[in-house]
Short mmCIF file of C-alpha atoms in Angstrom, two decimals:
data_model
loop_
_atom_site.label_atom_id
_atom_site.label_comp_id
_atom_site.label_asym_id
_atom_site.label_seq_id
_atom_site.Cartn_x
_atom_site.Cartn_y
_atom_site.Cartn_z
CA UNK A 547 -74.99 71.32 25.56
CA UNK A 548 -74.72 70.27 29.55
CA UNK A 549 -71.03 71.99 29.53
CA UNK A 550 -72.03 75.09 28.50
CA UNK A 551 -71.13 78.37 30.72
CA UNK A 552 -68.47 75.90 32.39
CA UNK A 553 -64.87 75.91 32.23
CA UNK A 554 -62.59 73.26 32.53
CA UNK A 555 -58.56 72.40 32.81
CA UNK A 556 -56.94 69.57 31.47
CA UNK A 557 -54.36 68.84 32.08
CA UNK A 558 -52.03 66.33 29.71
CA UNK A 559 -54.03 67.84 26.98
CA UNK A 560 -52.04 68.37 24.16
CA UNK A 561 -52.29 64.77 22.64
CA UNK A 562 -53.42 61.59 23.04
CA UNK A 563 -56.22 60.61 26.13
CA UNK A 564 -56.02 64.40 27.49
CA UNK A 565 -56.64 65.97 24.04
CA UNK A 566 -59.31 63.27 23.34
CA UNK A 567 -60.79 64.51 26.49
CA UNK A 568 -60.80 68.37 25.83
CA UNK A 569 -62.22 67.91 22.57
CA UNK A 570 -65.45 65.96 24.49
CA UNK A 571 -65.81 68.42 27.13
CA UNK A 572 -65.32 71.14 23.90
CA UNK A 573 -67.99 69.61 22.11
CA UNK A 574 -70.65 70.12 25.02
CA UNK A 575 -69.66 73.63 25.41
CA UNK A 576 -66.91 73.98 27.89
CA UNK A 577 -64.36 76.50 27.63
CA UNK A 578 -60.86 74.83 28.04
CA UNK A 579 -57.34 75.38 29.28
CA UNK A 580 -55.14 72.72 27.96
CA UNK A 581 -51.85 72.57 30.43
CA UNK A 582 -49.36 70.42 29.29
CA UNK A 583 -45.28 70.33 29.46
CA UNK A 584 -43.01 73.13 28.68
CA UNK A 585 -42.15 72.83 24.70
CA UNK A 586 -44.65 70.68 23.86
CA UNK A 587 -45.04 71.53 20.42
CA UNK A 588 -48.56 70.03 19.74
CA UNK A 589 -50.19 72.27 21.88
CA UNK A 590 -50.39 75.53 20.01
CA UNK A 591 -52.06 72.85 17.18
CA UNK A 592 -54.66 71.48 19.75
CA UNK A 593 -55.74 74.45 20.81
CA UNK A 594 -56.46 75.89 17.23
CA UNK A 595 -58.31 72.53 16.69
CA UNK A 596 -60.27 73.19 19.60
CA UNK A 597 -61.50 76.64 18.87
CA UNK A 598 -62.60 75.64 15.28
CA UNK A 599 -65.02 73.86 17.61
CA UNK A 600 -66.59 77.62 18.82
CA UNK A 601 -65.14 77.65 22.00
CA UNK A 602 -62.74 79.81 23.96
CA UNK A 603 -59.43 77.82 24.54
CA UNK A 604 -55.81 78.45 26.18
CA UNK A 605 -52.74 76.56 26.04
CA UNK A 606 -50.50 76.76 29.20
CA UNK A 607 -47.22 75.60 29.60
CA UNK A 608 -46.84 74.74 33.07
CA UNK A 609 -44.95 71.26 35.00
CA UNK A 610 -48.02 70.12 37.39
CA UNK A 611 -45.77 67.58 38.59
CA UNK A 612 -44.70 70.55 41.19
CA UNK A 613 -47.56 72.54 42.95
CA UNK A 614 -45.40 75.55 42.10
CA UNK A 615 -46.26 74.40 38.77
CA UNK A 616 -50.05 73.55 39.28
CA UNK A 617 -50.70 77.05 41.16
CA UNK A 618 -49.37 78.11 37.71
CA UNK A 619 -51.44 76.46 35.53
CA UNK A 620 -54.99 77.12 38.08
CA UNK A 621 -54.04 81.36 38.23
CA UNK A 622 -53.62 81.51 34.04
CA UNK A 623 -56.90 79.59 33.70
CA UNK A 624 -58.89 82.03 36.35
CA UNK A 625 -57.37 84.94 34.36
CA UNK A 626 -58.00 83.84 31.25
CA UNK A 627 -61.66 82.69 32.07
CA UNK A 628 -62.23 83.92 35.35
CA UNK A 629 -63.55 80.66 36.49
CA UNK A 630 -62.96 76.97 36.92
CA UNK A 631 -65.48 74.32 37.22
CA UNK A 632 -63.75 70.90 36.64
CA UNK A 633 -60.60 69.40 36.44
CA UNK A 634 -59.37 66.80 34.03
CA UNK A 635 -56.07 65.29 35.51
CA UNK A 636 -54.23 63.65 32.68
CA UNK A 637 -50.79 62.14 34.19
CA UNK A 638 -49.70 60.36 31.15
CA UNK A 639 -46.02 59.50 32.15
CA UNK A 640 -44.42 55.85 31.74
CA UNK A 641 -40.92 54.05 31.44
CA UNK A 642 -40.80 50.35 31.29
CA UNK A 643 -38.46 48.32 32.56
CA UNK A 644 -37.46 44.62 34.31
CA UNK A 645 -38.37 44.89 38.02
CA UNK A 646 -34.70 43.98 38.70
CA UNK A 647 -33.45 46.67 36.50
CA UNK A 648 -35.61 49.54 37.53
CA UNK A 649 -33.85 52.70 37.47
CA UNK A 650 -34.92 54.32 41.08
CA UNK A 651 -35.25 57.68 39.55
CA UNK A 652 -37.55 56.11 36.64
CA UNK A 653 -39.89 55.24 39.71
CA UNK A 654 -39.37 58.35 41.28
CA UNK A 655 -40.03 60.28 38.08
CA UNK A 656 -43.13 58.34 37.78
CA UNK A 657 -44.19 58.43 41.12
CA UNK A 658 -43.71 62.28 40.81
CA UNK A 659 -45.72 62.69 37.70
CA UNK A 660 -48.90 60.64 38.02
CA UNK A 661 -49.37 60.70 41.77
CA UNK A 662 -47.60 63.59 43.78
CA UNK A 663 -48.57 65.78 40.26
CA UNK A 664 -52.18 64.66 40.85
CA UNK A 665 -52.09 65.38 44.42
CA UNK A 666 -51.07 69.11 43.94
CA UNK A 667 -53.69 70.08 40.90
CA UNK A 668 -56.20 68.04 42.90
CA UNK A 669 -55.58 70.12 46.19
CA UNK A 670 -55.61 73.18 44.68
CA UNK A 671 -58.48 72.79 42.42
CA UNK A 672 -60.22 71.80 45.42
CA UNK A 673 -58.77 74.38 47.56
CA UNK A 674 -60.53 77.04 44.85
CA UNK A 675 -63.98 75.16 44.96
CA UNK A 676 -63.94 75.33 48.80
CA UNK A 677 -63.49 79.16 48.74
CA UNK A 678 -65.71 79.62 46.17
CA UNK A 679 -68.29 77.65 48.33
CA UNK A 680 -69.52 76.26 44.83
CA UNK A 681 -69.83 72.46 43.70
CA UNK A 682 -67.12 71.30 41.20
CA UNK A 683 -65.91 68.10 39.53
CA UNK A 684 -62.59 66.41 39.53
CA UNK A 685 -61.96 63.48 36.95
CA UNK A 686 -58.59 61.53 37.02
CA UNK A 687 -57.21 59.34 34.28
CA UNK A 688 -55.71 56.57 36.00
CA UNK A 689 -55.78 52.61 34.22
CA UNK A 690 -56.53 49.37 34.43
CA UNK A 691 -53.20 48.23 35.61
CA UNK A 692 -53.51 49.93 38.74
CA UNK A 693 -55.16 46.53 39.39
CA UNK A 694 -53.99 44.24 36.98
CA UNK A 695 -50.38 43.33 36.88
CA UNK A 696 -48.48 43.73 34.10
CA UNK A 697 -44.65 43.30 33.49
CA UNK A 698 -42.19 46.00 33.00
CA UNK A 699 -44.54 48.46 34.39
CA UNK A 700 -44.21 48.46 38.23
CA UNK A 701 -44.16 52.37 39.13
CA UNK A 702 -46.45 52.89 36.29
CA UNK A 703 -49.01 50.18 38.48
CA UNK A 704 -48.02 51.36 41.78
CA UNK A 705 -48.60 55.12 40.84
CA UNK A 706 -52.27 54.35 39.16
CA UNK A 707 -53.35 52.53 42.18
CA UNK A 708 -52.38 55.13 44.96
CA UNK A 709 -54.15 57.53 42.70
CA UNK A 710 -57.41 55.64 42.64
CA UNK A 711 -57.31 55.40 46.60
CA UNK A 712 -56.31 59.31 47.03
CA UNK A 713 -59.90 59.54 44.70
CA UNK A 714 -61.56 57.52 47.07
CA UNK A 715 -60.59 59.41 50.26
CA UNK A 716 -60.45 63.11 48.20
CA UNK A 717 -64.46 61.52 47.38
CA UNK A 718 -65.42 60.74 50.90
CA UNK A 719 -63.18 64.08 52.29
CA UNK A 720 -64.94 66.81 49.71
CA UNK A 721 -68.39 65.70 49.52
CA UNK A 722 -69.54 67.63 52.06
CA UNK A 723 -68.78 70.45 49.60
CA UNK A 724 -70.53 69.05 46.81
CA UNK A 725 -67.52 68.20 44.75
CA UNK A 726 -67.57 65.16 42.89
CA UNK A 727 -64.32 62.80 42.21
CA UNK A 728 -63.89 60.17 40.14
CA UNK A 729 -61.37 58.27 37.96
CA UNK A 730 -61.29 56.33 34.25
CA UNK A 731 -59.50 53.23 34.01
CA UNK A 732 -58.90 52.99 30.30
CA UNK A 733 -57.42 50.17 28.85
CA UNK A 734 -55.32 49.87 25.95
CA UNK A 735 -55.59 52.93 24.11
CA UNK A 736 -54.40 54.22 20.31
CA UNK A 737 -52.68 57.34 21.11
CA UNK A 738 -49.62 58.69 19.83
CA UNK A 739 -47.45 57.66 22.79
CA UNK A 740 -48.11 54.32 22.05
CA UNK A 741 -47.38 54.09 18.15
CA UNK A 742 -43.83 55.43 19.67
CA UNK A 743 -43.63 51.55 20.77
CA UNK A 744 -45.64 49.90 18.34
CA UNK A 745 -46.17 49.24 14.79
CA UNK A 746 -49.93 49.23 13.61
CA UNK A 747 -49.91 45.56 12.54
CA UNK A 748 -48.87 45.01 16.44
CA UNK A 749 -50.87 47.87 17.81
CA UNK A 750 -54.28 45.29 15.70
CA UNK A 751 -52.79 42.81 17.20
CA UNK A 752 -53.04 43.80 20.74
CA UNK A 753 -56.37 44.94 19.78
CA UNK A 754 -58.29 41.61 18.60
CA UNK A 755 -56.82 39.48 21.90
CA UNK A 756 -59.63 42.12 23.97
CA UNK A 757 -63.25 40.70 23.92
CA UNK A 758 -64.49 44.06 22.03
CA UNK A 759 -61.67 43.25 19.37
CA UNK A 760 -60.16 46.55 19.06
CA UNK A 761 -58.02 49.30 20.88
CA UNK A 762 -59.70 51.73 22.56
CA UNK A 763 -59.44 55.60 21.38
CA UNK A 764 -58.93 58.81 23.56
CA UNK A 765 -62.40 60.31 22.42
CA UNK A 766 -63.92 57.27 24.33
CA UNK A 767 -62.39 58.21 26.99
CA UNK A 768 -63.39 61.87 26.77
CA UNK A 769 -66.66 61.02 26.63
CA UNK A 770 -66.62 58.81 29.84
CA UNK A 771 -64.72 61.92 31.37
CA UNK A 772 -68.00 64.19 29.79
CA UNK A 773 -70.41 62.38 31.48
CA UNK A 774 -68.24 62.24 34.94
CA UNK A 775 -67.94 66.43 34.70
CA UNK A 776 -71.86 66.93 33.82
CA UNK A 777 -74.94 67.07 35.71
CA UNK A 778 -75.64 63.69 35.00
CA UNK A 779 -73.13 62.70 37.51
CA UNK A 780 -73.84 64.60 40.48
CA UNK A 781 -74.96 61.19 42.58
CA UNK A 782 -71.22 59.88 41.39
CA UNK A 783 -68.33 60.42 43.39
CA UNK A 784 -65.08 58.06 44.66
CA UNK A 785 -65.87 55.64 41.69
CA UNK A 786 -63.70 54.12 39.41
CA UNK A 787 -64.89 53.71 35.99
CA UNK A 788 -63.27 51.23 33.73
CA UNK A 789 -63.31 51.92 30.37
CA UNK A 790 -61.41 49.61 28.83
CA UNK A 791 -63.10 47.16 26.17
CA UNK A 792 -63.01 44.25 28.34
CA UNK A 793 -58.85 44.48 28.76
CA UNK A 794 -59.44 43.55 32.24
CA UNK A 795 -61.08 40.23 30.81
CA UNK A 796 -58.64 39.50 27.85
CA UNK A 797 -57.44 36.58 29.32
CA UNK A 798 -60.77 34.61 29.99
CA UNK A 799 -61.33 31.72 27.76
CA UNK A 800 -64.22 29.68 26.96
CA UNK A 801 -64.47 26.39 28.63
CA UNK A 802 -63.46 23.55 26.58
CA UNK A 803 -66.19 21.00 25.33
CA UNK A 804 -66.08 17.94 27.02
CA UNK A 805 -64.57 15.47 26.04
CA UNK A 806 -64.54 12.39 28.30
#
């Protein structure tokens, strides 16, 4: 297992992409500290599922959208475990809306949550690494519409694509220190947040207008997320990996035959 002896937090982790990723990282033999929200009520069950797996896990209520919050999250993991190796950054936070009717505190809110939240965790992890003097990986979820637009969802966009530059200059800032980071663009993904919008008959829908035909599922994103906190990766750092089942291609169309 190329996790094993390693410990990573995820945070987001209860459900959906950041539980699909902390089963992954499970499976190769990480030990894991799921973080999510105060009250969360699906992360007592995530962590049992992810100890039937045979690894140590711990669920943490803490906000990482503060760095109060994140040093909170970083000190339970290093007593619980004693160590960190990787971070998973899951900011998973979205409210759509008209441009023109765009609550300002809905964009701050978002704004808060997937980039200032990232920028916190990511300092600190890094900050730990640093002292440490040992290599260490950092993985960010961010998406494909931090480069595709897509309406109702301008802070959600404008957040995901100031956190795939902060990866770029975290990438070109840390390497020195041997600490890889990257991001995952997924697409459309099946999660649980999303069937709190859509019915399945839509949800298939959606799915069959992507050139792979289907929605993507959080495990696939784990395992991108795997391979980005292994050995494998060490020669990968500042990328942005799309995984996304061609979304970013969905509206290409075959040439017509001609017919002059």
């Amino acid at each position: 297992m190329k996790l094993q002896g390693k410990t990573a937090v995820v945070t987001g982790g209860a459900q959906g992409i950041g539980f699909g990723c902390a089963i992954e990282l499970a499976r190769e033999g990480a030990e894991i500290a799921l973080v999510d929200r105060p009250g969360n009520k699906e992360l007592a069950k995530a962590v049992a599922t992810i100890k039937e797996i045979g690894v140590g896990c711990v669920g943490i209520e803490a906000n990482v959208f503060s760095h109060t919050g994140s040093q909170c999250a970083i000190d339970q993991t290093l007593s619980e475990f004693g160590e960190l190796d990787i971070l998973i950054g899951v900011p998973a936070f979205n409210r759509r809306s008209n441009f023109l009717d765009y609550p300002p505190e809905d964009f701050e809110a978002i704004l808060q949550s997937a980039l200032l939240g990232s920028f916190h965790v990511g300092q600190l992890v890094a900050r730990h690494f640093v002292a440490k003097e040992k290599p260490g990986k950092i993985v960010f979820i961010s998406s494909v519409l931090a480069r595709i637009p897509n309406a109702r969802c301008v802070a959600y966009s404008a957040a995901k694509a100031g956190l795939n530059s902060m990866v770029k200059t975290m990438a070109v800032e840390l390497a020195g220190y041997r600490i890889n980071v990257n991001a995952i663009e997924p697409g459309w993904i099946d999660t649980p947040g999303e069937r709190q919008h859509y019915n399945d008959d839509t949800l298939a829908a959606e799915g069959r207008k992507l050139p792979w035909g289907r929605l993507g599922l959080p495990e696939e994103i784990g395992k991108a997320a795997t391979y980005l906190s292994s050995p494998d990766s060490d020669y990968v750092t500042g990328t942005i990996l799309p995984v996304d089942g061609g979304y970013r291609f969905k509206h290409c169309r075959d040439i017509p035959e001609e017919t002059a």
